Coordinates of C-alpha atoms in Angstrom, one line a residue:
X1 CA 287.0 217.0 102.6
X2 CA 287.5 215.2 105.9
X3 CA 283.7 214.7 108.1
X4 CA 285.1 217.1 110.6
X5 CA 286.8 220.0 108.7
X6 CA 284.1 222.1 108.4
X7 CA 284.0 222.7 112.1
X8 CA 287.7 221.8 112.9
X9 CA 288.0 225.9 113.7
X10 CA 285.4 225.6 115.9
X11 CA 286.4 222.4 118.2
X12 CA 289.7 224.6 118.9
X13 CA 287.8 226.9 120.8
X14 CA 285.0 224.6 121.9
X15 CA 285.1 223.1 125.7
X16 CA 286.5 219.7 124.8
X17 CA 286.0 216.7 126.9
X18 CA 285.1 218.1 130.4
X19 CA 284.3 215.8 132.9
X20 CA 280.9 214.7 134.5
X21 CA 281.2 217.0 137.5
X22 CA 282.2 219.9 135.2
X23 CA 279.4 219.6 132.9
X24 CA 276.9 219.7 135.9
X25 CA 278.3 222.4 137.8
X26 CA 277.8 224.1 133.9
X27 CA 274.5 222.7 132.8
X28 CA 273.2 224.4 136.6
X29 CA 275.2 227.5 136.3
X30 CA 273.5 228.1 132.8
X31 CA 269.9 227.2 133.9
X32 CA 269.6 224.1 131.7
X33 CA 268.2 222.1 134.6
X34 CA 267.7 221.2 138.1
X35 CA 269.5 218.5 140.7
X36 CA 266.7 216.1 142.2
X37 CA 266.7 215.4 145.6
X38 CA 269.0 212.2 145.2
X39 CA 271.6 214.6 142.7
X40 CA 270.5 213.5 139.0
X41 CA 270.3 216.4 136.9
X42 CA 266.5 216.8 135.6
X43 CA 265.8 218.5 132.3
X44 CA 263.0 219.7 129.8
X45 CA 263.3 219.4 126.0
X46 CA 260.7 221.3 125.3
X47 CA 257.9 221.2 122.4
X48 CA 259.8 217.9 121.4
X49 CA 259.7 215.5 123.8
X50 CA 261.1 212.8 121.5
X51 CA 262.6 212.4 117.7
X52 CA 261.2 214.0 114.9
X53 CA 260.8 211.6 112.5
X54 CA 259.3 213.5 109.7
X55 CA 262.2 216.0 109.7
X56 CA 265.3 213.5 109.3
X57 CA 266.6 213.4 105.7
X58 CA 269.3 211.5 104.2
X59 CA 271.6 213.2 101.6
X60 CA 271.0 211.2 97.9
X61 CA 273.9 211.0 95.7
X62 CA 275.9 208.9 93.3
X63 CA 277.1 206.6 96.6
X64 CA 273.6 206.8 98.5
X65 CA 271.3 206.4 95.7
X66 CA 271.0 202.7 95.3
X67 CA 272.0 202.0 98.9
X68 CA 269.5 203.5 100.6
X69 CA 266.0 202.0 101.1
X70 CA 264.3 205.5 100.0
X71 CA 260.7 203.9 101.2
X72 CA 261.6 204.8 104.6
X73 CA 263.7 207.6 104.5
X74 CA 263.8 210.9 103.2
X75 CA 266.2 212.4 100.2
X76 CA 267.6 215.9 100.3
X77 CA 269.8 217.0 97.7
X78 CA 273.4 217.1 97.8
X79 CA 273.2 221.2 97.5
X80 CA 270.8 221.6 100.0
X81 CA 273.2 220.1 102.4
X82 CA 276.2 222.4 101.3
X83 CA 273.5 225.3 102.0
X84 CA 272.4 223.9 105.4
X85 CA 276.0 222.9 106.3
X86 CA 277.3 226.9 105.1
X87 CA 274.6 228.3 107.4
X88 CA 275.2 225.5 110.7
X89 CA 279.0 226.7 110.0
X90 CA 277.8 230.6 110.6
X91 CA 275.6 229.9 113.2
X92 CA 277.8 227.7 115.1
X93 CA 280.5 230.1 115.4
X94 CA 278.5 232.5 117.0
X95 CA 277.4 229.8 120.0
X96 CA 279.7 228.5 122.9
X97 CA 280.1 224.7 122.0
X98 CA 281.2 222.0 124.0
X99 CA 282.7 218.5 122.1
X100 CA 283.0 215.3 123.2
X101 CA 285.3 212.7 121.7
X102 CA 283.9 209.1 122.1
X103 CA 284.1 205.6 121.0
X104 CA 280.8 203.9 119.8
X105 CA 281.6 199.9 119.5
X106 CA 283.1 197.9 122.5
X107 CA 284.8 195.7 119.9
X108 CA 288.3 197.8 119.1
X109 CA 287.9 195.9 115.6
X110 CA 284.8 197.5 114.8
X111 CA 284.4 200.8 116.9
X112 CA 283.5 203.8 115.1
X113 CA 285.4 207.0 116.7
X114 CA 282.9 209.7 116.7
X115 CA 283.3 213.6 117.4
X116 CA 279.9 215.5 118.6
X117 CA 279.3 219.1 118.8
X118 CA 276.5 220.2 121.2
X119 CA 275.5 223.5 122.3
X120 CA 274.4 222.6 126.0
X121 CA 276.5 221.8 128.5
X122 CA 273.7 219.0 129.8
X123 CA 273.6 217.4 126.4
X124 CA 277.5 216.7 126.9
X125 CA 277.1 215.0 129.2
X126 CA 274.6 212.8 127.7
X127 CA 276.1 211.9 125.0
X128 CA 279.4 210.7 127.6
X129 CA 277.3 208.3 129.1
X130 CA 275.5 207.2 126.4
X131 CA 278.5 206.4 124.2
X132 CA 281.5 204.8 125.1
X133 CA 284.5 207.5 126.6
X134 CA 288.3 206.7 125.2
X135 CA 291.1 205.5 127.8
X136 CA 293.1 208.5 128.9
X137 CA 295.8 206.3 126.7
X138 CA 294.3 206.5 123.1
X139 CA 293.2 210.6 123.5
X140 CA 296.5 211.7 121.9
X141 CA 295.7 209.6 119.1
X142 CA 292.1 210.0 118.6
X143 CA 291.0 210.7 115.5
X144 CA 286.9 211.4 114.4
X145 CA 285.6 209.2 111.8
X146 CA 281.7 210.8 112.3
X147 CA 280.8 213.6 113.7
X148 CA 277.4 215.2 115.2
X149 CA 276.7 218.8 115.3
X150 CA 273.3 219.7 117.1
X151 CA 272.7 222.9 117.5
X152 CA 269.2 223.1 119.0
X153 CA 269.2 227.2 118.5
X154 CA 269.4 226.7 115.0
X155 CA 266.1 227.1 113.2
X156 CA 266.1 225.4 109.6
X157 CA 264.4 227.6 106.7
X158 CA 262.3 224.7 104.2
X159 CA 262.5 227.1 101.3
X160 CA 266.1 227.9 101.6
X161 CA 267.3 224.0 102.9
X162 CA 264.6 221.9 101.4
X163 CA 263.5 220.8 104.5
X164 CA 259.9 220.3 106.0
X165 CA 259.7 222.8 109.2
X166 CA 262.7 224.3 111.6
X167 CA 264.2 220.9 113.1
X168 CA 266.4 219.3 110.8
X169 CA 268.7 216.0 111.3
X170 CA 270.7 216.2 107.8
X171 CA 272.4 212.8 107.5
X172 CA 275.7 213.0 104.8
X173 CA 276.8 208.8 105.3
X174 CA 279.6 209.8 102.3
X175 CA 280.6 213.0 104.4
X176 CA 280.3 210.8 108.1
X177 CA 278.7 213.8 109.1
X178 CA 275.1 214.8 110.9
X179 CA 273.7 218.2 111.3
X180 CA 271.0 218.6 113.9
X181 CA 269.3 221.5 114.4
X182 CA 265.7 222.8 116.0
X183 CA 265.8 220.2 118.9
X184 CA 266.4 219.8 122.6
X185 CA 265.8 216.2 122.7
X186 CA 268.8 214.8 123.0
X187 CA 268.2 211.5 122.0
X188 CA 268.8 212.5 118.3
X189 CA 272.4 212.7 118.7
X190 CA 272.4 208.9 119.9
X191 CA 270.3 207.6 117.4
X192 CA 271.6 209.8 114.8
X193 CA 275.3 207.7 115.4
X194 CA 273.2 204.1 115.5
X195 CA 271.6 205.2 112.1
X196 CA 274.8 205.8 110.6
X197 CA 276.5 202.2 112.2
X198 CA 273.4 200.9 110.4
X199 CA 274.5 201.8 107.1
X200 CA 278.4 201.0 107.5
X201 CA 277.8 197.9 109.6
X202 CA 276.6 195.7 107.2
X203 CA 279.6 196.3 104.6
X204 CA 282.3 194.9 107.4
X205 CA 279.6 191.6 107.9
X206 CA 278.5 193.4 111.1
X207 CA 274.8 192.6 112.0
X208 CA 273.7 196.2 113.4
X209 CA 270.7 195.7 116.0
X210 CA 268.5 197.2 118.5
X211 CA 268.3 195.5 120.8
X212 CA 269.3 194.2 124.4
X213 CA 271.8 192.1 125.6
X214 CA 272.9 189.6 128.9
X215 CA 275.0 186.8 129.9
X216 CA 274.5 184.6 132.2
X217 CA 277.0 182.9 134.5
X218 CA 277.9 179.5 132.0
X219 CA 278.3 182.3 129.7
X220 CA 275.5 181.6 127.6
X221 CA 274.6 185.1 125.9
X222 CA 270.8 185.9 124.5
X223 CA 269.6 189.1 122.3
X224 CA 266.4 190.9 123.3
X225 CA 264.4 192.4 120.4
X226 CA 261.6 194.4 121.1
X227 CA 259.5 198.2 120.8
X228 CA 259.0 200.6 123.4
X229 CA 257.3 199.3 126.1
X230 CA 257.7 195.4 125.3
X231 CA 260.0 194.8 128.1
X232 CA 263.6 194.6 126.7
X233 CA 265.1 196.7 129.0
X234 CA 263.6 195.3 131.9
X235 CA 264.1 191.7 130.9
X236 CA 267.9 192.2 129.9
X237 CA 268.8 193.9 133.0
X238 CA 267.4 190.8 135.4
X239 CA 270.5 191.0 138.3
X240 CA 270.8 187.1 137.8
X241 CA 272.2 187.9 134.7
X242 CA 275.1 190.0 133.1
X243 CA 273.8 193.4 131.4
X244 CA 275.6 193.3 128.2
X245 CA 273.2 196.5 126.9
X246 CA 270.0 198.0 126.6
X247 CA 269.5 199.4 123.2
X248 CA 272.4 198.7 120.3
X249 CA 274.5 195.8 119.5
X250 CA 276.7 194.7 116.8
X251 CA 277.0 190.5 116.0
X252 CA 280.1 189.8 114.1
X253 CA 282.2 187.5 113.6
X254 CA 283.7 187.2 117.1
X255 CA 279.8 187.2 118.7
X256 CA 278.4 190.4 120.2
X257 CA 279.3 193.6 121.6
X258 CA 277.3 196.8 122.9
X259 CA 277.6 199.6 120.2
X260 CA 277.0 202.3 123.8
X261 CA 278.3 202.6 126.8
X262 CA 275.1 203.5 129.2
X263 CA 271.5 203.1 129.3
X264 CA 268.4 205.4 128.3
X265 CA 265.5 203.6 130.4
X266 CA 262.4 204.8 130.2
X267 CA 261.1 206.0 133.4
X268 CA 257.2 206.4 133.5
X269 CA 255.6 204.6 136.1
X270 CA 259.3 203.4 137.7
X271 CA 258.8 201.4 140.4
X272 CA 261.4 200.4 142.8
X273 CA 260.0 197.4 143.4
X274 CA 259.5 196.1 139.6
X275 CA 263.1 197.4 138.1
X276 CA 265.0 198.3 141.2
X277 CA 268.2 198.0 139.1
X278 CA 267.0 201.0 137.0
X279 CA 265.9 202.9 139.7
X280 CA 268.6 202.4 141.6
X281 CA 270.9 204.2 138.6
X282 CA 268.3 206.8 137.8
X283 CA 268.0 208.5 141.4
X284 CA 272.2 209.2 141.8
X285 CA 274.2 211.9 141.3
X286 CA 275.2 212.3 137.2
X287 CA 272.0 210.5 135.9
X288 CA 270.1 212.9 133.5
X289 CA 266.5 213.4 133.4
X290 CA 264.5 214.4 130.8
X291 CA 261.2 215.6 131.6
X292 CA 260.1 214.3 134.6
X293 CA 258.2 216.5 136.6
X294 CA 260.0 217.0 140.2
X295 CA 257.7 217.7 143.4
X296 CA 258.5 221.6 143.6
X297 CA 259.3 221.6 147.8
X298 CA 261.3 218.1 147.6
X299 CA 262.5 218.0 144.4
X300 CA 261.4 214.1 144.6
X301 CA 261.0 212.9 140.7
X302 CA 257.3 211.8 140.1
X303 CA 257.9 209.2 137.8
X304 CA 253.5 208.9 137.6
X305 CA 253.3 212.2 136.2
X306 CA 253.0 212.3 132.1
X307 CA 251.8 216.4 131.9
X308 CA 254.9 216.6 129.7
X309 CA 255.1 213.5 127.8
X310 CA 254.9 209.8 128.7
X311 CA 258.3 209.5 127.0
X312 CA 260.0 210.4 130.3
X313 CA 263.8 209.3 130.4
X314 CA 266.8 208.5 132.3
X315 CA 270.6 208.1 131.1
X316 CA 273.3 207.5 132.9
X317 CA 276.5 205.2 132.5
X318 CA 276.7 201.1 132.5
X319 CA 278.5 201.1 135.4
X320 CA 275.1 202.5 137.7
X321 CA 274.1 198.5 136.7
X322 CA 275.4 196.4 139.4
X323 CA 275.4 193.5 136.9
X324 CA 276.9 195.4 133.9
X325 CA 279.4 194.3 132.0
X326 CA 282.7 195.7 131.9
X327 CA 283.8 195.0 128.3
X328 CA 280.5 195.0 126.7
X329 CA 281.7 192.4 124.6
X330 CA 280.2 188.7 124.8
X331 CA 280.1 185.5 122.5
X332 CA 277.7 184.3 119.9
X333 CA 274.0 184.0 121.3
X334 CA 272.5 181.0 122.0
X335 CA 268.9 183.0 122.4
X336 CA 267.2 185.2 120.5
X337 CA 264.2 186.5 121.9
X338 CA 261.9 188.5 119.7
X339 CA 259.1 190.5 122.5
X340 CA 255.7 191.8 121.7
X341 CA 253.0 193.3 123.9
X342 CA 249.9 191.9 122.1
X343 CA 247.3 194.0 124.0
X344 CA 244.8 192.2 121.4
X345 CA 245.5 189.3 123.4
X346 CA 246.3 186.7 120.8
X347 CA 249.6 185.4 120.9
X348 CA 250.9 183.5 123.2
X349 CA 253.1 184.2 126.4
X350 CA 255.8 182.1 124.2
X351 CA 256.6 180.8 121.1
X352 CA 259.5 178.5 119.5
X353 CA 260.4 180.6 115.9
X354 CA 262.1 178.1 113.2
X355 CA 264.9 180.2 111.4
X356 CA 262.2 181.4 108.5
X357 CA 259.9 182.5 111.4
X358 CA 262.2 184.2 112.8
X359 CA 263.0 186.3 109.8
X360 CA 259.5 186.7 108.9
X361 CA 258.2 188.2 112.8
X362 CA 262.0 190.5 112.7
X363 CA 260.6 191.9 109.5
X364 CA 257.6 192.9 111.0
X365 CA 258.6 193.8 114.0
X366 CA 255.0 193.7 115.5
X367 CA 253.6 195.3 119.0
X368 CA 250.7 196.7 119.5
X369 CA 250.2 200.0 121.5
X370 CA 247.1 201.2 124.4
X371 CA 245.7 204.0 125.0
X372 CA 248.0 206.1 127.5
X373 CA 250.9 205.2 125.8
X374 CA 251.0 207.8 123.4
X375 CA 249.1 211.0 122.9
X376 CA 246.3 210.8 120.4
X377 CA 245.8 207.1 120.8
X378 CA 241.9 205.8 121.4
X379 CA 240.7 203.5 123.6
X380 CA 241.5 200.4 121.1
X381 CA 244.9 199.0 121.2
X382 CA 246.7 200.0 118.1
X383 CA 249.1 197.6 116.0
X384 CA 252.5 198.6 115.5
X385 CA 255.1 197.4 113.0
X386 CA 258.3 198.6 113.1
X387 CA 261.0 196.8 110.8
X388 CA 263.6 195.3 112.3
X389 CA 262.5 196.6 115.7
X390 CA 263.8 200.1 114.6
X391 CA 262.6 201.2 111.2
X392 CA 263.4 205.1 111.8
X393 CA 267.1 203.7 111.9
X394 CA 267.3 201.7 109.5
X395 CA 268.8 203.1 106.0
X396 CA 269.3 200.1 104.1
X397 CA 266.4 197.9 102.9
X398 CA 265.2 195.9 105.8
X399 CA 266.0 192.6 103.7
X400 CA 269.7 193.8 104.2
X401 CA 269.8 192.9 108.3
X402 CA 266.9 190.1 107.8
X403 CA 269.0 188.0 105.8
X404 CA 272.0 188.8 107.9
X405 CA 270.3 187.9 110.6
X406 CA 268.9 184.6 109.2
X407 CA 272.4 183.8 108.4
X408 CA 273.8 184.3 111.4
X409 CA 271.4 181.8 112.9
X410 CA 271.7 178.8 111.2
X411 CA 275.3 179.4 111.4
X412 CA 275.7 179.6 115.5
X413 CA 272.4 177.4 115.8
X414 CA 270.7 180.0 117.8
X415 CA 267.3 179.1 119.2
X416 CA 264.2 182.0 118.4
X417 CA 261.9 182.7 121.1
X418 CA 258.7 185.1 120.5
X419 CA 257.9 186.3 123.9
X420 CA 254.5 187.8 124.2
X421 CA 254.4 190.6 127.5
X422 CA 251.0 191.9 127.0
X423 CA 247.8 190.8 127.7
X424 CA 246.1 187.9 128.6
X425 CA 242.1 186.6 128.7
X426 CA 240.8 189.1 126.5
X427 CA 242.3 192.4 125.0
X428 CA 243.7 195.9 126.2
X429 CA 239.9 196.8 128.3
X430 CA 238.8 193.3 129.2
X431 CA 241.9 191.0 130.1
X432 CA 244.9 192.1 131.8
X433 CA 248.7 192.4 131.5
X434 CA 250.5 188.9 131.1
X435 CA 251.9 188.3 135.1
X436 CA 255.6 188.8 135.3
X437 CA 256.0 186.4 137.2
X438 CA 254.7 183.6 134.4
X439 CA 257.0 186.0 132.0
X440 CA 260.0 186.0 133.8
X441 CA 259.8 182.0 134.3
X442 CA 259.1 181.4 130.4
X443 CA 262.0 183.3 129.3
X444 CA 264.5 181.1 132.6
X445 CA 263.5 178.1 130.8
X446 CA 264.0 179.2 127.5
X447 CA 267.4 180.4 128.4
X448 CA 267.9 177.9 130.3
X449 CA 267.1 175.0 127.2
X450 CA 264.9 173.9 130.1
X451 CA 262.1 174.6 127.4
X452 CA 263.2 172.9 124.4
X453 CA 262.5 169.2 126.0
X454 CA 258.8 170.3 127.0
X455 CA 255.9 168.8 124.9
X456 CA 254.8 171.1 121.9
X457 CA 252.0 172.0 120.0
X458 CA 251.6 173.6 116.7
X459 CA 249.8 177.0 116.7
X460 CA 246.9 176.9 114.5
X461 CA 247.5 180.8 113.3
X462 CA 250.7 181.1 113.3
X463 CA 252.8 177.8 113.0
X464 CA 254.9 178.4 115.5
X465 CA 255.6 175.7 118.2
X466 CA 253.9 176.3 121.8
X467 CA 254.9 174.6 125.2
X468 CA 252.0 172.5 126.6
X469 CA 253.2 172.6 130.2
X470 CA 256.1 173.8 132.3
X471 CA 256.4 173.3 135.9
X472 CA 255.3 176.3 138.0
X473 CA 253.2 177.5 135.5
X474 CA 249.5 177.6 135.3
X475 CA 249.1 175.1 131.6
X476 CA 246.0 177.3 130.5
X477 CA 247.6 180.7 130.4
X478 CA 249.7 179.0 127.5
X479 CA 246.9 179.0 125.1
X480 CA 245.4 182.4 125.0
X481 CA 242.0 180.8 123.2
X482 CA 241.6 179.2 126.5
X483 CA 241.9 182.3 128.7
X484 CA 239.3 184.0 127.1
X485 CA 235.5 184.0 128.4
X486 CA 234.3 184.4 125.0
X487 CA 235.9 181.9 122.5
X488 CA 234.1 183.8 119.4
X489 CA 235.6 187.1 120.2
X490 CA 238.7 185.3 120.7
X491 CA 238.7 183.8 117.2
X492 CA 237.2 187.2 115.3
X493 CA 240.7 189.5 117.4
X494 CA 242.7 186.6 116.0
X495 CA 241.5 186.6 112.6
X496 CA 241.9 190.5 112.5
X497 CA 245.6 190.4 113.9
X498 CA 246.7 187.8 111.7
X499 CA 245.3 190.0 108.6
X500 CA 246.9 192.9 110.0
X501 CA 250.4 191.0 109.7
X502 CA 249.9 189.7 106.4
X503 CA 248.8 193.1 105.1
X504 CA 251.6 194.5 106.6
X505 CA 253.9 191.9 105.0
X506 CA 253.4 192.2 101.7
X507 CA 255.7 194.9 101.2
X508 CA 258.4 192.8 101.4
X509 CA 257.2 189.7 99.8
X510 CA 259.3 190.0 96.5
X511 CA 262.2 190.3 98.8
X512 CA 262.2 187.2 100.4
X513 CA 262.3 183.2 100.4
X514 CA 259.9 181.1 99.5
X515 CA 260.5 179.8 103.3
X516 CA 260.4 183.0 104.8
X517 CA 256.7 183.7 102.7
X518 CA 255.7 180.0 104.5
X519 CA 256.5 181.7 108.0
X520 CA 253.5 183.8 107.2
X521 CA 250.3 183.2 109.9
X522 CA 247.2 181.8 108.2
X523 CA 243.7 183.4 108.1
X524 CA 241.7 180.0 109.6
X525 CA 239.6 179.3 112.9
X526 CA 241.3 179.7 115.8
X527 CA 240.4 176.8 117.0
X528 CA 241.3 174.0 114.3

């Protein structure tokens, strides 16, 4: 059985391919949301205000079952699938449904062709900016190798699907097919398509990634890796450079290429005057907005206002960027920058990664998260590591797109760059935020290679090289020890941090190099 027969009776009747302006004048008439005052259309997702983690499953059978890395994701049985996929088949048929035929890949080599089902009119038109639309010259001949079904109306039964509460994202990688089901939030159906490149990827020697991408004028391309809230998005999109992407890449053997074809930026605390790219593109007619609270009489966004979740968003197409690139294509990176926002105020503001380093800090994939943030967090900052810089995406063992991505760097002779945009002099509560300014000039010169001829030190933790000096920039914000009032609480945060990344590590220490195990940060006084 084809991925899309199940509901090929249903995209006969569905509205198929309807432009922007069409699905707003819809996603209005039908009370799904609300035009601001500069013409995006603003939406709530309800009760989930971001993905569901605990309620994705991956179907295990005789092809998954020793592809999958089952520590991070969840099984459900091949006939629990038919039984969810039976009842999404009745239930759809009794909804209006609106498809959208798309291309996720810039690289015509590699591009996956993906059909999506969705029930709102609004998430449409999401899912057209966020992937990439087919040429008016290749519709005839479009043909879905994945599909998407979300059904937010649909309410999953655990006893009955095997399932942990209503919402559902049923993954079937054999099948190329994803049920979603319980959910408004419409970023499922994106990440629901880069979960699925992240399986098949790998097996044409495609390097899936999340992360960001730019050029610059000489054509020198660099990779952003980083968490929410690290600064990839705002870094990448720097109007100096060429906006490759913001979110999902593919590295193969002709360099790099944007697996979307818009941006979802988050949008708490925008400021026109620190991204005014972003802003510019989220306050225009087409952006969508989801949950941002809009002054009732104005209908001005409040982009302060977290009552419904700090997770407030904006999506709209690459071509709101003034700097966007038009192919979304570029050649192999000479950069790779790997960003953190230590609010423990360790590392720091940069760091030269040898290859082995840099596998060892993508496995970890380390941030660290403050209060405000995230509901339920304290008033201590909180370490994160995600593998990879995704781990919810991630289906195959995270040694899988390490080693590919250590590869890949000793072949091109990429330089690794750990770029640290949290705190400085003291932690989250008693230093503050690592200037932007200082930030912005490290990462020029590192592009630049105006970096690599500065003097360098050896970090004492983590064994990674440090610049000494660079012109323009005060010397003593380059050693964190030295920013700090109190050099004894200095050393005790960076004693605990480096045990939290060696605890965190040893998950995947029989899955890894001796070289890589070296890259490893060394419990030892800070100051030696």
């Amino acid at each position: 059985m084809t991925n899309e027969a199940p509901f090929s009776s249903l995209f006969a009747k569905a509205k198929r391919n309807f432009s922007d302006a069409e699905l707003i004048e819809l996603a209005l008439a039908q009370g799904e949301g609300r035009l601001t005052s500069a013409g995006a259309l603003a939406v709530e997702t309800g009760v989930h205000t971001g993905r569901s983690v605990q309620d994705k499953f991956v179907v295990r059978d005789a092809t998954t079952d020793k592809a999958i890395w089952w520590d991070n994701n969840k099984p459900m049985s091949p006939e629990h699938f038919e039984v969810l996929l039976a009842d999404f088949q009745a239930h759809a048929a009794t909804r209006e449904l609106y498809v959208e035929d798309l291309y996720a890949g810039a690289s015509p080599v590699h591009r996956l062709s993906a059909r999506i089902f969705v029930e709102y009119a609004w998430h449409a038109l999401f899912i057209r900016h966020l992937l990439r639309k087919v040429p008016a010259a290749e519709k005839a001949a479009f043909t879905p190798g994945f599909t998407v079904v979300n059904l937010p109306s649909f309410r999953a039964d655990p006893k009955r699907h095997g399932v942990r509460t209503e919402t559902v994202i049923a993954c079937n990688f054999p099948r190329r097919l994803v049920l979603i089901g319980g959910t408004s939030y419409a970023g499922e159906t994106k990440k629901s398509v880069f979960t699925y490149l992240n399986y098949v990827m790998p097996e044409s020697g495609v390097m899936p990634m999340h992360c960001s991408a730019a050029v610059d004028d000489e054509g020198r391309s660099a990779i952003f890796f980083g968490l929410s809230g690290t600064g990839k998005t705002t870094l990448s999109s720097d109007p100096r450079r060429t906006l490759v992407g913001d979110d999902e890449h593919g590295w193969g053997e002709e360099g790099i290429f944007n697996f979307e074809g818009g941006c979802y930026a988050k949008t708490i605390r925008l400021s026109q005057e620190a991204e005014p790219a972003i802003w510019a593109a989220t306050n225009r007619f087409g952006t969508v907005l989801e949950n941002v609270i809009l002054e009732a009489a104005t209908r001005v966004p409040d982009y302060n206002d977290a009552r419904l979740t700090e997770n407030t968003r904006s999506a709209y197409p690459m071509e709101f960027i003034p700097n966007a690139s038009a192919t979304g294509v570029a050649g192999h990176p000479q950069n790779l920058i790997m960003l953190a926002a230590d609010a423990f105020g360790v590392l720091p503001p940069i760091a030269k990664l040898s290859p082995s380093q840099a596998m060892y800090h993508f496995l970890s994939g380390y941030t660290a998260k403050v209060a405000g943030t995230e509901k339920g967090l304290g008033s201590e900052p909180q370490a994160t590591f995600s593998t990879c810089f995704g781990a919810p995406f991630m289906p195959r063992h995270p040694s899988v797109y390490g080693n590919m991505l250590r590869e890949l760097i000793a072949r091109h002779g990429v330089s690794c760059w750990l770029l640290n945009t949290g705190w400085t002099g003291g932690k989250f509560g008693t230093g503050r935020r690592m200037p932007i300014k200082a930030t912005r000039a490290l990462l020029d010169a590192a592009l630049s290679g105006a970096l690599a001829s500065q003097p360098m030190r050896t970090d004492a933790l983590f064994g990674f090289q440090v610049p000494l000096a660079l012109p323009g920039i005060d010397p003593a914000i380059l050693n964190p020890r030295e920013t700090w009032a109190d050099k004894p609480a200095y050393d005790h945060q960076a004693r605990a941090l480096v045990d939290m990344f060696r605890t965190n590590f040893e998950k995947f220490e029989t899955h890894v190099d001796a070289d890589v195990l070296a890259a490893a940060p060394v419990l030892r006084h800070a100051a030696e």
